Each structure stands twice: as structure tokens, then as C-alpha cells.
Amino acid sequence: QAVTELRLGHVLSEQSSYHVAGTKLSELVDQRTNGRVKIVVFANSALGGELRLIQSARTGAIDLMFNSQPSLENTIRDLGVLSLPWLFDNYEQANRLMQGPMGQRLLTLLEPVGMVGLSWFNLFERSVLTNRPFTNLAEARGLKIRVIQSPGYVETYRAIGMQPTPTAYAELFLALQNGVVDAAELAPDQMIADRFVEVIRHYVLTKTHQLPSVLIASRSRFNALPADVQAAIRASVPAAITEGLAYYNRFREESFVEVRRRGINIIEPDLAPFKAAARPAYDTILANAPNGRALLAEIEAAKARA
Amino acid sequence: MIGTAIALIIMFAAAVPIAFSLGMAPLIALDAQGIPLIVIAQAALESLDSFTLLAIPFYVMAGRIMLAGGMATRLVGLAAALVGWVRGGLGAAGVLTAMFFATISGSSSATAAAIGSILVPEMTKRNYPKPYAAAIIASSGEIGVIIPPSIPMVIYAVTVSESIGSLFLAGILPGLLIGFSMMALIIVQSTMRGYGDPTRFAPREIARDVWAATKRAALSLLMPVIVLGGIYGGIFTATEAAVVAAVYALILGLFVYKELRWRDLPDILAGSAKTSAIVLIIVAFASVFAYVLTTYQAPQAVAAWLTAVTASPLIFLLLVNGFLFIVGMFMETLAAIIILAPVLAPAAIAFGIDPIHFGTIVVVNLAVGMVTPPVGVNLFVACSISKLRMEQLMPPLLPFLATLILCLLIITYVPALSLALVR
Amino acid sequence: MKLILAGIDAVNLLLKYVLALLLVMMTVGALGQVIVRFVVPLFGFNASAAWTEEVARFSMIWTVFLGAAWALRHGELIALDLVTHAVPRMLGIAIKALAYLSCAAFCLLLIVVGLEFAEIGEIERSPVLGLSKWYVFMALPVGAGLMVMNIAGFLLACIIEGRDPRGSLDAVAD
Ligand code: NA
Ligand code: NA
């Protein structure tokens, strides 16, 4: 019988949580469909960077992808609510909410623009790495920081008094090494994987953003699949996500150990003044998300319940 | 897949512009795989959406302004005064200039564009055959990505999680080897064939000429200082350095040398835009072709075969070099690195090859690919600047390609060349 | 025919100034980054101008498609004319003409998929300027349309002036 081949794209390496979860999904779907459906996982941006993957999913050029939420903001502005600084109290709470009903609710935002949100995936807790250490607002003032080009990131650091500087990720290593920028906001695993530990000396645990990733199917490609195949994919997602999350959490802890082992100075400042200084940025950030305030209220309510 | 390859060869042969061939050949494959044709639009637009690529138009523009504004003649005058008394001195100075630009530029085509727009007309004026001058420019441009900074090295290091700093250091000696080898080749060839001005060795006269030329070129010489100081002093990135160079050249040409008039500007700007577009439109449609290669997992299949066929690291390296050389003929460098490095690097480590050394081999090899027909971005730049057809460039290019391949083999089999500065 | 060609070249004259302007925008965009990041803080301001980078990138995308279209007016896109010069003259010219006609057909396809893609991009905003990507993606269908025009213009000029369409890079009118 005919074998349907589905393409899953992501931008991380073959050692990443994306690849682990994607490979697991491929195995499970293969089993559930008795080998009728093969998911081929393309790592390392082989099918394009994040923005291109999103477009591909919308046009039906790929079937599945892992992507990060800030890249989706350009297409779904309401998702910008997830870029608000210190939106969640901590990493664990954020994971709980995103894997629960609140996460399900947010996935429905993908449908109208041609994508099916299958599940939220791991969160990247992002803090500031720098060669100019700071423990308070005064010391942070004026630092040139590379952040993701989304209002939730740019406005946050501007409100804190830093100078957000657009820099391509591929150029960031050199920029930090040469001092074109003083700092960047990244997750600990990126510091190891992309070798930033070689050029920076301090990691300030600001935990500013819990950046979510998400498993997405192309709506047109997904709906064209037979109903039993759709069901087999949906049924395989939770186990694949669980395995990927366990892998990421282990990886994240190992990264922290490695960061310390490499002699990076870890700074844990009092975050209250930073949060207070960033709060006014909420207005600017939410101005870009048409239903942002309502969604924020829903998230706050879900936090209170959890 | 085979249909796409055959279609590409037929279109190249039928003189369909390379950019369009790369966009049209994948049509069959896309259709066969049920991929909507809209990916053509997407791949073409997305591949151009890069701040890094901006270096190309800016160095093209800087080159044109330097040419029209009187900087180029002053710099070349100095180069001629310094080494012009040797047969082939200006050609060798072209390579030296490329090596110098390489410390500013992370891109091969930008290096070729910057030195080419200045030196091709100048060399033609001084008794070098134009295709020979263009061949020098095309082949020395690749030093731009071997001597740091280097965009392909950054991409490689990020793709396989290796140290960018180490890879940069590893590129220095191979870059010098290639540069000096080519200078030697030019001097030998020019002496045998009588290219360039004849030899006249008169120390007192040379010293006087050098002093005069230095004074005349002083402000022009300041440009690399500003650009290099800017990059290493942490003021701007390599791409931004390109625009600073262009604007500095503009100010000098308009207000200091006063050889540039305001009414010349629309022509210079539009001409620079066109030259850049001729190069970048190929980058755009090459990404469509690369997309099809990826979906068929063609590179992976070849890489798997490579590792199955031999147990000797020496033969593995030879096979990898042969494979990359063929890939480099047809594929755009960055796309090739992104697709192949993650597959080849683990295999190399399994063979006990130092990962930094292997990265150097891959980057140097694919940099040679920028000079090999039919798809070679440096060739396109050189053709576009010299207004020559690619086949006119081929005969004088062959000795340079042979030299580059020889250097590549030395770099491959003498790991110390890459690793001496790293350790 | 001469009137058509004159009309085409009027569009091309406009194209030339648009290209010059685009390069100015790229320059201002890229230079703006440096000035804002380095020069402005010297005067005690704390600013960031992330939009400058988007201006530069988007201008470059337009430059590429419009510039390539402009280059086609004189057949300046890079091609391998090895075979067309090796075969008998009339055959070579016929092959070259056919090559250009196939390019024109491909450009028509580019217009269709380009418009379709621009429509999909309409809701996608650029992160900083908040500009709809429609304005960026339209570079492809607009450029492809102008390419068709200039392929026609180039072949027309070859017929009127009795020129050889092969070896296009020799015929640069730059
Ligand atoms: Na370089
Ligand atoms: Na090549």
C-alpha cells in the first residue's frame, strides 16, 4: 500500500529537544499507522528558518514543524501576550499552564491563519549574559543588549533602561566578542550549544521571559489527511511531547552545571525593581496585540487557579 | 531528482540565465512531490531577507565610488609604486589588496566586488589582458572568507556547534598560503608572457615615487583604518563596516578630492544596485534549487555513501574534498554548509579528524566553489564588473583553480597549518 | 514597434531613479544603526533604531528584483553562452531567443505565485516597523512583471537594431 511521507522541519540541531520529540512522534505515528505514514524530521533549518517554516505551513509546503512563539507573533499578533516580561512566576508554573487548558486555549489562535497547533512544547527560560555584570537597575542602564525583535522583548529592555540593539543571531558571537553589543538575552542551553560561554563571563539570572515553543501542523495538509491518520497523529503527540520535555529538562540542568563549570559568574539580582521598571512596558506591548488585554486577564486567572 | 538535474544542465547549455535556470529546473521535482509552487516565491524572497547580504551592495557601491571619486587611482598608484617595478606587480598587488580587504570583509563576493571594480579597469589600462585581470579578481576574492572575519565560518561553527573563535584563527595561515601562492603564480605568468609594465629597478626613484604616492593616498589609506578599527574596536559589524566604507568614500570623493559630482550619483547608485541585483538574483533562485535537493535528502544519501565506502581517514578526506568540490560547482556556499556540515562533521570526528581542521577544509573547499563554473558567485561578480562572458574567463582562470586545489590539498593533509595558531 | 520600445524605456528611466533611491534607503538604514548605537549616546541620549535594519533589508529585496528586471533590458543577467556560440549563428540566436521566451513564461508563473504569496504575507507584520509583509513580498511579482516587459524590450530592440541577443554581457549600456 502507498506510504504517505510527511515533512517536519525545525531550526535546532539533531541533539535538541525538538529533534528528540520529532523523532519520537515519527516512531509512534509509524507504529499507529502500521508504516503507512512516515514523518521525516529535517533539523538545522534545512527546510528554512522559523519565519519561512511558518509561511511554509500556511502555504502547505511543509506538513509539521516546531517553532518558537516570538516568530509566530508577526503572523498572530495576539500571541505577543506571551512575550510580556515576567508573565509567569517561574519556569514550573509556566510549563504547567502551557501544558494545561490555558495552553489549549492559546493554540486555537493558530487555526484562522492556516495552522493547526498540536501542542505547546518546552519553554526556554531566558536571562541576560554579559561582560558588564549588573545587580541593579543603575548598573544595567545603557547596556547595549541584543534581544529578539519583538515588542515584548525590545520594550522590556528599553523600559529597564538598556539599549536594545538588533543583531542577527549568527552575528551575535562576534558582536559580543568585539563588544558591538554588551549583552544578550538567551537560555542557558544556547550558551553552551552556540559557545557563548567562550566570550562572556557573567550570566545574570533575570529569567525575563519563558519563551514557549510549539508543535504545529499545516492546516491544509493536515485536513487533507484521512481521518484515521489525523487521529493517529493527534494520539501520538502527548507521548512525544512528554519524552521531549523530559529530555529538555535534563538538558537544561546539565547546561546550568556546564555554565558553572566553565567559570561563568552567575548573578542572582533582586528582581523586584526590574519587574517594577518593566511594568509600564505592558501598555506598549499590549498595544500590538488586539485582544491582548483579555488574554492577559485569562492568563492571570489561570495563574490564580493553578 | 534526476529530471531536475538534467533540466538544469539543458537550461545552462541553452544559455538560459543562471538565475532562471535554478528557479525553473526544480519545477518538475516540486510537482512530483506535490509541493505547491508558491515555495518558489517564498524561497526566493526569504533567502534575500538577510542583513548580512547587504554587505554585497555596499562593497559594490564603495568600489564604484572609490573608482569615480579618485580614491582608487590613488590607492592603485601607491600599490604600483610599491610593487609595480616587478613584472606582474599590479596583479600581485591585487591579491595583496584582496588579503587586506579580507580582514574587513566576511564575504567572498564582497571582497571580489570591492577590489574588482577598482583593479580590473586599472589592470586593463596597464597591459594585462582583461580576462586575466578578471580571473585574478575572481580567484583572490575567496580569500575574503578564509582570512577572518568570515560569514561561512560563522555559519559552519553555529551549525555544528564548534568554536567560531578557533575556526577564525584556523583560517589565518591557510589564507596567507593561498594569497602568497597566487601572487607567486601571477609574477611567474606575467614574467613569461610579458603582462604589466616592464621591470625597472631604480631604488632612489622607487623610494621617491612611494613617498609621493603615499602622500597622495593618505586619506584613502585611512579608510581601512577606520573600518578595521571600527570592527575590532566594537563600533560596528562587518556589514555595517561596508556601509561606512561606502559613505567615507563618498565624502572623500565629493568634498575632499572633488572628483565626484552630485549629478554623477544617480548613475553610480543605480549601477551599483544593478550589479548587486545580478549577483543576488542568483542567490535568490539558488535557494529554490537547494530546497529541492533538501527535500530529496540528496546530500544525506551521498554523505552516507561516503562513510560506508572507506575506513581510511586519508581516503575519506579525499572523497569529501571531491564531493564538496562537485557540490561547490553547483550550489551556493552557505546553503551547502547548512545542509552538509551537520552530516559530514560527525563522520569526520568518527574518523578521528580534528573538528576545527575539518571545518577549515569544508570552508576552504566551498570557497573554491565560489570560483568554479557554472555556479560561482565570484565568477558572476568578476563577469559583471569586467563585462566579460564566463567562457572568456575560463582559460586564464584554470591555472588559478589548479593553484587553489593544490593549496586545498596542502591544507587538507597538513593539519598543523590550520591548528598551529589554535593551540 | 519603436513606440512600444520608447514606452518601455520611459519605464526603465523611472526604474533607474527608483533603484538609486532604494540604495540610498539601504545606506541610510544601515548607517542609521551605527549612528544611533554609537554616536547618539555620546550626546547623552539612549536610543535604539531597530527599524533602520528593516528598512535596509526590505530595500535590498526590492533592489534585487527591480535591479534584475532593469538588467534584463540589455540582456545583462549572467548566462553560459558557450553552446550558443559553438553552434551555427542562426541556431545559436534561435536558442537564445527561446531561452528568453522560456524566462518570460517563468516570470508569468512568478507573478501568479508571487501575488498568491504576497496575499498570504498580508497579515504577517515585520517585528519592528509593523509593516505588512505584503509591501515586501510584492517585490517579486512587480519585479517579474517588469522582467517580462524588459525581455520583450530586449528582443524587440534586437530585432529593430539587428543585434545579436547572445553573449549579453558584451552589450552592457551601463
Ligand atoms: Na574575511
Ligand atoms: Na561553483
GROMACS .gro file of C-alpha atoms and ligand atoms in nm, chain B residues 325-331 366 368-377 379, ligand 2:
model
   20
  631PHE     CA    1   3.416   2.028  -0.497
  632ILE     CA    2   3.132   1.895  -0.713
  633VAL     CA    3   2.870   2.036  -0.474
  634GLY     CA    4   3.056   2.368  -0.481
  635MET     CA    5   3.030   2.380  -0.858
  636PHE     CA    6   2.653   2.390  -0.844
  637MET     CA    7   2.544   2.509  -0.504
  672LEU     CA    8   3.334   2.553  -0.068
  674VAL     CA    9   3.688   2.738  -0.407
  675GLY     CA   10   3.335   2.654  -0.522
  676MET     CA   11   3.269   3.027  -0.545
  677VAL     CA   12   3.521   3.034  -0.831
  678THR     CA   13   3.417   2.717  -1.015
  679PRO     CA   14   3.166   2.726  -1.300
  680PRO     CA   15   2.879   2.707  -1.362
  681VAL     CA   16   2.752   2.846  -1.029
  682GLY     CA   17   3.024   3.059  -0.870
  683VAL     CA   18   2.933   3.387  -0.714
  685LEU     CA   19   3.274   3.448  -1.127
  905NA      NA   20   3.089   2.682  -0.817
   0.00000   0.00000   0.00000
